[in-house]
PDB file of C-alpha atoms in Angstrom:
ATOM      1  CA  ASN A   8      83.999  87.249 102.135  1.00 48.00           C
ATOM      2  CA  TYR A   9      85.901  89.406 104.451  1.00 53.00           C
ATOM      3  CA  LYS A  10      86.066  88.020 108.122  1.00 73.00           C
ATOM      4  CA  THR A  11      86.785  91.096 110.189  1.00 82.00           C
ATOM      5  CA  ASP A  12      86.883  89.172 113.624  1.00 88.00           C
ATOM      6  CA  MET A  13      89.439  86.553 112.133  1.00 90.00           C
ATOM      7  CA  ALA A  14      91.511  89.376 110.787  1.00 90.00           C
ATOM      8  CA  MET A  15      91.700  91.067 114.092  1.00 93.00           C
ATOM      9  CA  ASP A  16      92.365  88.004 116.034  1.00 94.00           C
ATOM     10  CA  LEU A  17      95.454  87.437 113.777  1.00 94.00           C
ATOM     11  CA  LEU A  18      96.701  90.837 114.278  1.00 96.00           C
ATOM     12  CA  ILE A  19      96.314  90.841 117.883  1.00 96.00           C
ATOM     13  CA  LEU A  20      98.052  87.409 118.041  1.00 97.00           C
ATOM     14  CA  ALA A  21     100.925  88.884 115.928  1.00 96.00           C
ATOM     15  CA  ARG A  22     101.192  91.668 118.368  1.00 97.00           C
ATOM     16  CA  ASP A  23     101.369  89.135 121.223  1.00 97.00           C
ATOM     17  CA  LEU A  24     104.013  87.185 119.537  1.00 97.00           C
ATOM     18  CA  GLY A  25     106.332  90.172 119.438  1.00 96.00           C
ATOM     19  CA  LEU A  26     105.533  91.141 115.823  1.00 97.00           C
ATOM     20  CA  VAL A  27     104.457  94.658 114.689  1.00 96.00           C
ATOM     21  CA  PRO A  28     100.975  94.595 112.941  1.00 97.00           C
ATOM     22  CA  TYR A  29     101.422  97.019 110.035  1.00 97.00           C
ATOM     23  CA  GLY A  30      98.354  96.752 107.742  1.00 96.00           C
ATOM     24  CA  ILE A  31      95.755  94.701 105.989  1.00 94.00           C
ATOM     25  CA  SER A  32      95.571  93.003 102.730  1.00 93.00           C
ATOM     26  CA  PHE A  33      92.604  91.859 100.881  1.00 92.00           C
ATOM     27  CA  HIS A  34      91.563  90.198  97.625  1.00 91.00           C
ATOM     28  CA  VAL A  35      88.416  91.388  95.892  1.00 90.00           C
ATOM     29  CA  GLY A  36      88.202  88.307  93.408  1.00 88.00           C
ATOM     30  CA  SER A  37      90.174  87.598  90.176  1.00 89.00           C
ATOM     31  CA  GLN A  38      88.864  89.528  87.178  1.00 92.00           C
ATOM     32  CA  GLN A  39      86.815  91.673  89.449  1.00 91.00           C
ATOM     33  CA  ARG A  40      84.955  94.315  87.107  1.00 91.00           C
ATOM     34  CA  ASP A  41      82.310  95.591  90.012  1.00 92.00           C
ATOM     35  CA  ILE A  42      84.053  98.613  91.455  1.00 92.00           C
ATOM     36  CA  SER A  43      81.565  98.673  94.293  1.00 93.00           C
ATOM     37  CA  VAL A  44      83.388  95.608  95.381  1.00 93.00           C
ATOM     38  CA  TRP A  45      86.600  97.630  96.719  1.00 94.00           C
ATOM     39  CA  ASP A  46      84.009 100.116  98.566  1.00 95.00           C
ATOM     40  CA  ALA A  47      82.581  97.337 100.614  1.00 93.00           C
ATOM     41  CA  ALA A  48      86.208  96.075 101.282  1.00 93.00           C
ATOM     42  CA  ILE A  49      87.743  99.424 102.298  1.00 95.00           C
ATOM     43  CA  ALA A  50      84.654 100.020 104.469  1.00 95.00           C
ATOM     44  CA  LYS A  51      85.209  96.799 106.410  1.00 94.00           C
ATOM     45  CA  VAL A  52      89.137  97.492 106.573  1.00 95.00           C
ATOM     46  CA  LYS A  53      88.084 100.917 108.209  1.00 96.00           C
ATOM     47  CA  VAL A  54      86.133  99.039 110.926  1.00 94.00           C
ATOM     48  CA  ILE A  55      89.266  96.933 111.566  1.00 95.00           C
ATOM     49  CA  PHE A  56      91.505  99.916 111.746  1.00 96.00           C
ATOM     50  CA  GLU A  57      89.235 101.655 114.239  1.00 96.00           C
ATOM     51  CA  ARG A  58      88.538  98.840 116.581  1.00 95.00           C
ATOM     52  CA  LEU A  59      92.083  97.741 116.693  1.00 96.00           C
ATOM     53  CA  LYS A  60      93.095 101.113 117.677  1.00 96.00           C
ATOM     54  CA  GLU A  61      90.303 101.739 120.393  1.00 96.00           C
ATOM     55  CA  GLU A  62      90.226  98.320 121.759  1.00 94.00           C
ATOM     56  CA  ASP A  63      93.711  96.990 121.586  1.00 95.00           C
ATOM     57  CA  GLY A  64      95.842  99.965 120.945  1.00 96.00           C
ATOM     58  CA  ILE A  65      97.126  98.644 117.667  1.00 96.00           C
ATOM     59  CA  VAL A  66      97.618 101.390 115.142  1.00 97.00           C
ATOM     60  CA  LEU A  67      97.639  99.976 111.520  1.00 97.00           C
ATOM     61  CA  LYS A  68      99.270 102.037 108.793  1.00 97.00           C
ATOM     62  CA  LEU A  69      98.764 100.219 105.366  1.00 98.00           C
ATOM     63  CA  ILE A  70      96.200  98.576 102.976  1.00 97.00           C
ATOM     64  CA  ASN A  71      97.227  96.310 100.447  1.00 95.00           C
ATOM     65  CA  MET A  72      94.482  95.939  97.844  1.00 90.00           C
ATOM     66  CA  GLY A  73      95.672  92.707  96.378  1.00 77.00           C
ATOM     67  CA  GLY A  74      93.842  90.734  93.821  1.00 74.00           C
ATOM     68  CA  GLY A  75      94.741  92.864  90.924  1.00 83.00           C
ATOM     69  CA  PHE A  76      92.682  94.712  88.339  1.00 91.00           C
ATOM     70  CA  PRO A  77      90.664  93.015  85.518  1.00 93.00           C
ATOM     71  CA  ALA A  78      91.960  92.655  82.070  1.00 93.00           C
ATOM     72  CA  ASN A  79      90.148  93.526  78.729  1.00 92.00           C
ATOM     73  CA  TYR A  80      89.106  90.347  76.874  1.00 94.00           C
ATOM     74  CA  ILE A  81      86.065  90.200  74.765  1.00 93.00           C
ATOM     75  CA  THR A  82      84.138  91.432  77.885  1.00 88.00           C
ATOM     76  CA  ARG A  83      85.487  94.895  78.420  1.00 88.00           C
ATOM     77  CA  THR A  84      86.363  96.539  81.745  1.00 90.00           C
ATOM     78  CA  ASN A  85      86.623 100.001  82.941  1.00 91.00           C
ATOM     79  CA  SER A  86      90.056 101.918  82.554  1.00 90.00           C
ATOM     80  CA  LEU A  87      92.764 101.746  85.303  1.00 89.00           C
ATOM     81  CA  GLU A  88      92.120 105.500  85.856  1.00 92.00           C
ATOM     82  CA  THR A  89      88.470 104.872  86.679  1.00 94.00           C
ATOM     83  CA  TYR A  90      89.178 102.139  89.072  1.00 92.00           C
ATOM     84  CA  ALA A  91      91.882 104.580  90.727  1.00 91.00           C
ATOM     85  CA  GLU A  92      89.447 107.575  90.834  1.00 95.00           C
ATOM     86  CA  GLU A  93      86.686 105.456  92.473  1.00 95.00           C
ATOM     87  CA  ILE A  94      89.120 103.665  94.939  1.00 94.00           C
ATOM     88  CA  ILE A  95      90.538 107.181  95.867  1.00 95.00           C
ATOM     89  CA  ARG A  96      87.002 108.512  96.566  1.00 96.00           C
ATOM     90  CA  PHE A  97      86.106 105.282  98.647  1.00 97.00           C
ATOM     91  CA  LEU A  98      89.276 105.799 100.816  1.00 96.00           C
ATOM     92  CA  LYS A  99      88.580 109.396 101.348  1.00 97.00           C
ATOM     93  CA  GLU A 100      84.813 108.524 102.343  1.00 96.00           C
ATOM     94  CA  ASP A 101      85.960 106.160 104.885  1.00 96.00           C
ATOM     95  CA  PHE A 102      89.372 107.638 106.122  1.00 96.00           C
ATOM     96  CA  GLY A 103      89.122 111.242 105.460  1.00 94.00           C
ATOM     97  CA  ASP A 104      92.420 113.166 105.199  1.00 92.00           C
ATOM     98  CA  ASP A 105      94.073 110.494 107.396  1.00 93.00           C
ATOM     99  CA  LEU A 106      94.818 108.132 104.585  1.00 95.00           C
ATOM    100  CA  PRO A 107      96.937 104.967 105.149  1.00 97.00           C
ATOM    101  CA  GLU A 108      99.643 103.947 102.934  1.00 97.00           C
ATOM    102  CA  ILE A 109      98.301 102.012  99.950  1.00 95.00           C
ATOM    103  CA  ILE A 110      99.520  99.354  97.869  1.00 94.00           C
ATOM    104  CA  LEU A 111      97.774  98.477  94.540  1.00 89.00           C
ATOM    105  CA  GLU A 112      98.606  95.315  92.681  1.00 86.00           C
ATOM    106  CA  PRO A 113      97.866  95.641  88.785  1.00 87.00           C
ATOM    107  CA  GLY A 114      97.874  91.835  88.602  1.00 87.00           C
ATOM    108  CA  ARG A 115      96.350  90.592  85.132  1.00 91.00           C
ATOM    109  CA  SER A 116      95.553  93.969  83.955  1.00 91.00           C
ATOM    110  CA  LEU A 117      99.261  94.536  83.484  1.00 90.00           C
ATOM    111  CA  ILE A 118     100.351  91.282  81.791  1.00 91.00           C
ATOM    112  CA  SER A 119      97.372  89.833  80.012  1.00 93.00           C
ATOM    113  CA  ASN A 120      97.923  91.622  76.732  1.00 90.00           C
ATOM    114  CA  ALA A 121     101.593  90.578  76.864  1.00 92.00           C
ATOM    115  CA  GLY A 122     100.705  86.945  75.975  1.00 94.00           C
ATOM    116  CA  ILE A 123      99.368  85.300  72.895  1.00 96.00           C
ATOM    117  CA  LEU A 124      98.862  81.513  72.911  1.00 96.00           C
ATOM    118  CA  VAL A 125      99.232  79.886  69.526  1.00 97.00           C
ATOM    119  CA  SER A 126      97.270  76.674  68.973  1.00 97.00           C
ATOM    120  CA  GLU A 127      96.692  74.369  65.959  1.00 98.00           C
ATOM    121  CA  VAL A 128      93.519  73.107  64.814  1.00 98.00           C
ATOM    122  CA  VAL A 129      93.411  69.113  65.181  1.00 98.00           C
ATOM    123  CA  LEU A 130      89.854  68.432  63.918  1.00 97.00           C
ATOM    124  CA  VAL A 131      86.690  70.164  62.405  1.00 96.00           C
ATOM    125  CA  ALA A 132      83.673  68.265  62.483  1.00 94.00           C
ATOM    126  CA  ARG A 133      79.995  67.802  63.001  1.00 91.00           C
ATOM    127  CA  LYS A 134      78.394  65.289  65.375  1.00 86.00           C
ATOM    128  CA  SER A 135      76.160  63.815  62.715  1.00 86.00           C
ATOM    129  CA  ARG A 136      75.348  64.482  59.095  1.00 83.00           C
ATOM    130  CA  THR A 137      72.361  66.605  60.183  1.00 84.00           C
ATOM    131  CA  ALA A 138      74.054  68.254  63.107  1.00 85.00           C
ATOM    132  CA  VAL A 139      73.818  72.111  62.726  1.00 87.00           C
ATOM    133  CA  GLU A 140      77.103  72.894  65.121  1.00 91.00           C
ATOM    134  CA  ARG A 141      80.439  72.782  63.813  1.00 94.00           C
ATOM    135  CA  TRP A 142      83.049  71.733  66.350  1.00 96.00           C
ATOM    136  CA  VAL A 143      86.687  72.939  66.157  1.00 98.00           C
ATOM    137  CA  TYR A 144      89.136  71.098  68.233  1.00 98.00           C
ATOM    138  CA  THR A 145      92.588  72.452  69.142  1.00 98.00           C
ATOM    139  CA  ASP A 146      95.779  71.115  70.475  1.00 96.00           C
ATOM    140  CA  VAL A 147      95.530  73.116  73.753  1.00 96.00           C
ATOM    141  CA  GLY A 148      92.663  72.970  75.978  1.00 95.00           C
ATOM    142  CA  LYS A 149      91.391  73.462  79.553  1.00 95.00           C
ATOM    143  CA  PHE A 150      94.193  71.273  80.775  1.00 94.00           C
ATOM    144  CA  SER A 151      96.964  72.960  78.965  1.00 92.00           C
ATOM    145  CA  GLY A 152      96.485  76.491  80.178  1.00 93.00           C
ATOM    146  CA  LEU A 153      92.837  77.637  79.283  1.00 96.00           C
ATOM    147  CA  ILE A 154      91.242  76.524  82.398  1.00 94.00           C
ATOM    148  CA  GLU A 155      89.891  80.022  82.854  1.00 94.00           C
ATOM    149  CA  THR A 156      87.466  79.190  80.217  1.00 95.00           C
ATOM    150  CA  MET A 157      85.786  77.008  82.758  1.00 94.00           C
ATOM    151  CA  ASP A 158      82.065  77.987  82.851  1.00 94.00           C
ATOM    152  CA  GLU A 159      83.062  80.338  79.979  1.00 94.00           C
ATOM    153  CA  ALA A 160      83.972  82.844  82.736  1.00 92.00           C
ATOM    154  CA  ILE A 161      86.650  84.513  80.605  1.00 94.00           C
ATOM    155  CA  LYS A 162      86.262  84.827  77.037  1.00 96.00           C
ATOM    156  CA  PHE A 163      89.536  85.247  75.108  1.00 97.00           C
ATOM    157  CA  PRO A 164      89.749  87.134  71.765  1.00 97.00           C
ATOM    158  CA  ILE A 165      90.526  84.606  69.092  1.00 97.00           C
ATOM    159  CA  TRP A 166      92.318  85.448  65.640  1.00 97.00           C
ATOM    160  CA  THR A 167      93.151  83.244  62.637  1.00 97.00           C
ATOM    161  CA  GLU A 168      94.811  83.756  59.564  1.00 95.00           C
ATOM    162  CA  LYS A 169      91.938  82.354  57.480  1.00 94.00           C
ATOM    163  CA  LYS A 170      89.630  84.839  55.787  1.00 92.00           C
ATOM    164  CA  GLY A 171      86.069  84.407  54.435  1.00 91.00           C
ATOM    165  CA  GLU A 172      82.565  83.388  55.289  1.00 95.00           C
ATOM    166  CA  MET A 173      82.340  83.041  59.223  1.00 95.00           C
ATOM    167  CA  GLU A 174      80.091  80.522  61.045  1.00 95.00           C
ATOM    168  CA  GLU A 175      79.394  80.042  64.871  1.00 95.00           C
ATOM    169  CA  VAL A 176      81.308  77.130  66.131  1.00 97.00           C
ATOM    170  CA  VAL A 177      81.954  75.112  69.368  1.00 97.00           C
ATOM    171  CA  ILE A 178      85.661  75.207  70.569  1.00 98.00           C
ATOM    172  CA  ALA A 179      86.983  72.179  72.218  1.00 97.00           C
ATOM    173  CA  GLY A 180      90.435  70.900  73.572  1.00 96.00           C
ATOM    174  CA  PRO A 181      92.271  67.869  72.220  1.00 95.00           C
ATOM    175  CA  THR A 182      91.346  65.246  74.966  1.00 94.00           C
ATOM    176  CA  CYS A 183      88.113  63.152  75.330  1.00 86.00           C
ATOM    177  CA  ASP A 184      87.216  64.559  78.605  1.00 93.00           C
ATOM    178  CA  SER A 185      83.678  66.033  78.455  1.00 92.00           C
ATOM    179  CA  ALA A 186      85.040  69.051  80.508  1.00 94.00           C
ATOM    180  CA  ASP A 187      87.437  69.899  77.853  1.00 96.00           C
ATOM    181  CA  ILE A 188      85.119  72.297  76.022  1.00 97.00           C
ATOM    182  CA  MET A 189      86.306  75.822  76.122  1.00 97.00           C
ATOM    183  CA  TYR A 190      83.106  77.506  74.545  1.00 97.00           C
ATOM    184  CA  GLU A 191      79.910  75.788  73.851  1.00 96.00           C
ATOM    185  CA  ASN A 192      77.032  78.300  74.935  1.00 95.00           C
ATOM    186  CA  TYR A 193      78.999  81.376  73.826  1.00 94.00           C
ATOM    187  CA  LYS A 194      79.482  81.013  70.043  1.00 90.00           C
ATOM    188  CA  TYR A 195      82.582  82.302  68.389  1.00 94.00           C
ATOM    189  CA  GLY A 196      82.386  82.923  64.665  1.00 96.00           C
ATOM    190  CA  LEU A 197      85.377  81.031  62.773  1.00 96.00           C
ATOM    191  CA  PRO A 198      85.869  80.977  59.146  1.00 96.00           C
ATOM    192  CA  LEU A 199      84.140  78.132  57.231  1.00 95.00           C
ATOM    193  CA  ASN A 200      87.357  77.333  55.690  1.00 96.00           C
ATOM    194  CA  LEU A 201      89.250  76.779  58.718  1.00 96.00           C
ATOM    195  CA  ALA A 202      91.024  73.270  58.508  1.00 97.00           C
ATOM    196  CA  ILE A 203      93.162  70.800  60.331  1.00 98.00           C
ATOM    197  CA  GLY A 204      96.728  72.279  60.612  1.00 98.00           C
ATOM    198  CA  ASP A 205      95.499  75.945  60.795  1.00 98.00           C
ATOM    199  CA  ARG A 206      96.652  78.024  63.599  1.00 98.00           C
ATOM    200  CA  MET A 207      94.311  79.686  66.106  1.00 98.00           C
ATOM    201  CA  TYR A 208      95.686  82.637  68.220  1.00 98.00           C
ATOM    202  CA  TRP A 209      94.318  83.162  71.512  1.00 98.00           C
ATOM    203  CA  LEU A 210      94.899  86.795  72.624  1.00 97.00           C
ATOM    204  CA  SER A 211      95.457  88.465  75.860  1.00 95.00           C
ATOM    205  CA  THR A 212      96.587  85.074  77.445  1.00 96.00           C
ATOM    206  CA  GLY A 213      99.659  86.564  79.369  1.00 94.00           C
ATOM    207  CA  ALA A 214      97.946  85.819  82.679  1.00 92.00           C
ATOM    208  CA  TYR A 215      97.900  82.440  84.444  1.00 90.00           C
ATOM    209  CA  THR A 216      97.774  80.261  81.186  1.00 92.00           C
ATOM    210  CA  THR A 217     101.555  78.944  81.839  1.00 89.00           C
ATOM    211  CA  SER A 218     100.810  78.626  85.687  1.00 88.00           C
ATOM    212  CA  TYR A 219      97.745  76.590  84.923  1.00 86.00           C
ATOM    213  CA  SER A 220      99.118  74.274  82.270  1.00 84.00           C
ATOM    214  CA  ALA A 221      99.331  70.636  83.409  1.00 76.00           C
ATOM    215  CA  VAL A 222     102.317  69.869  80.887  1.00 67.00           C
TER     216      VAL A 222
END
């Protein structure tokens, strides 16, 4: 939601305070996979560039495309090369050969695969003798680094050392909070012989898990 009038007012105020307005930064949304969102943002930035120059004599020189690029979890994304090619195309469509300076922030795409979160199974249970679903509880949950599983928005790859027959499970954290359920609708397949004390490895957890942890 890019407020062009607010951005222009801030840049004019900066000029009036004796600062030198240099560029615009925008955020397309964390884990944004839709490349067309960059197109819409760049088009709005172009409007700001033109209006400030024509109406206020302010010449901007830079666009910082903050917000980073998406990482690969279970849901795959386009390659960085694809994002770069499309962003360059969007820039040329709006700015022609008079391209501004560009800053691209890699964000989670750079560091997500640099981290593995190791958890331990603290309980494996079914809610009743006739319950179909098996619940696997681990010693980490939404409040200890996995908040991005909220609404199952990000689906981390999970690996265990156990082998054998697999069964779909619900995965939850160690608290009694009803919100501390990582995956209930999206069913992960985990080995039937998974037991208390076994380790579960959450892959691609290098981004935001430490900063989101409450302990």
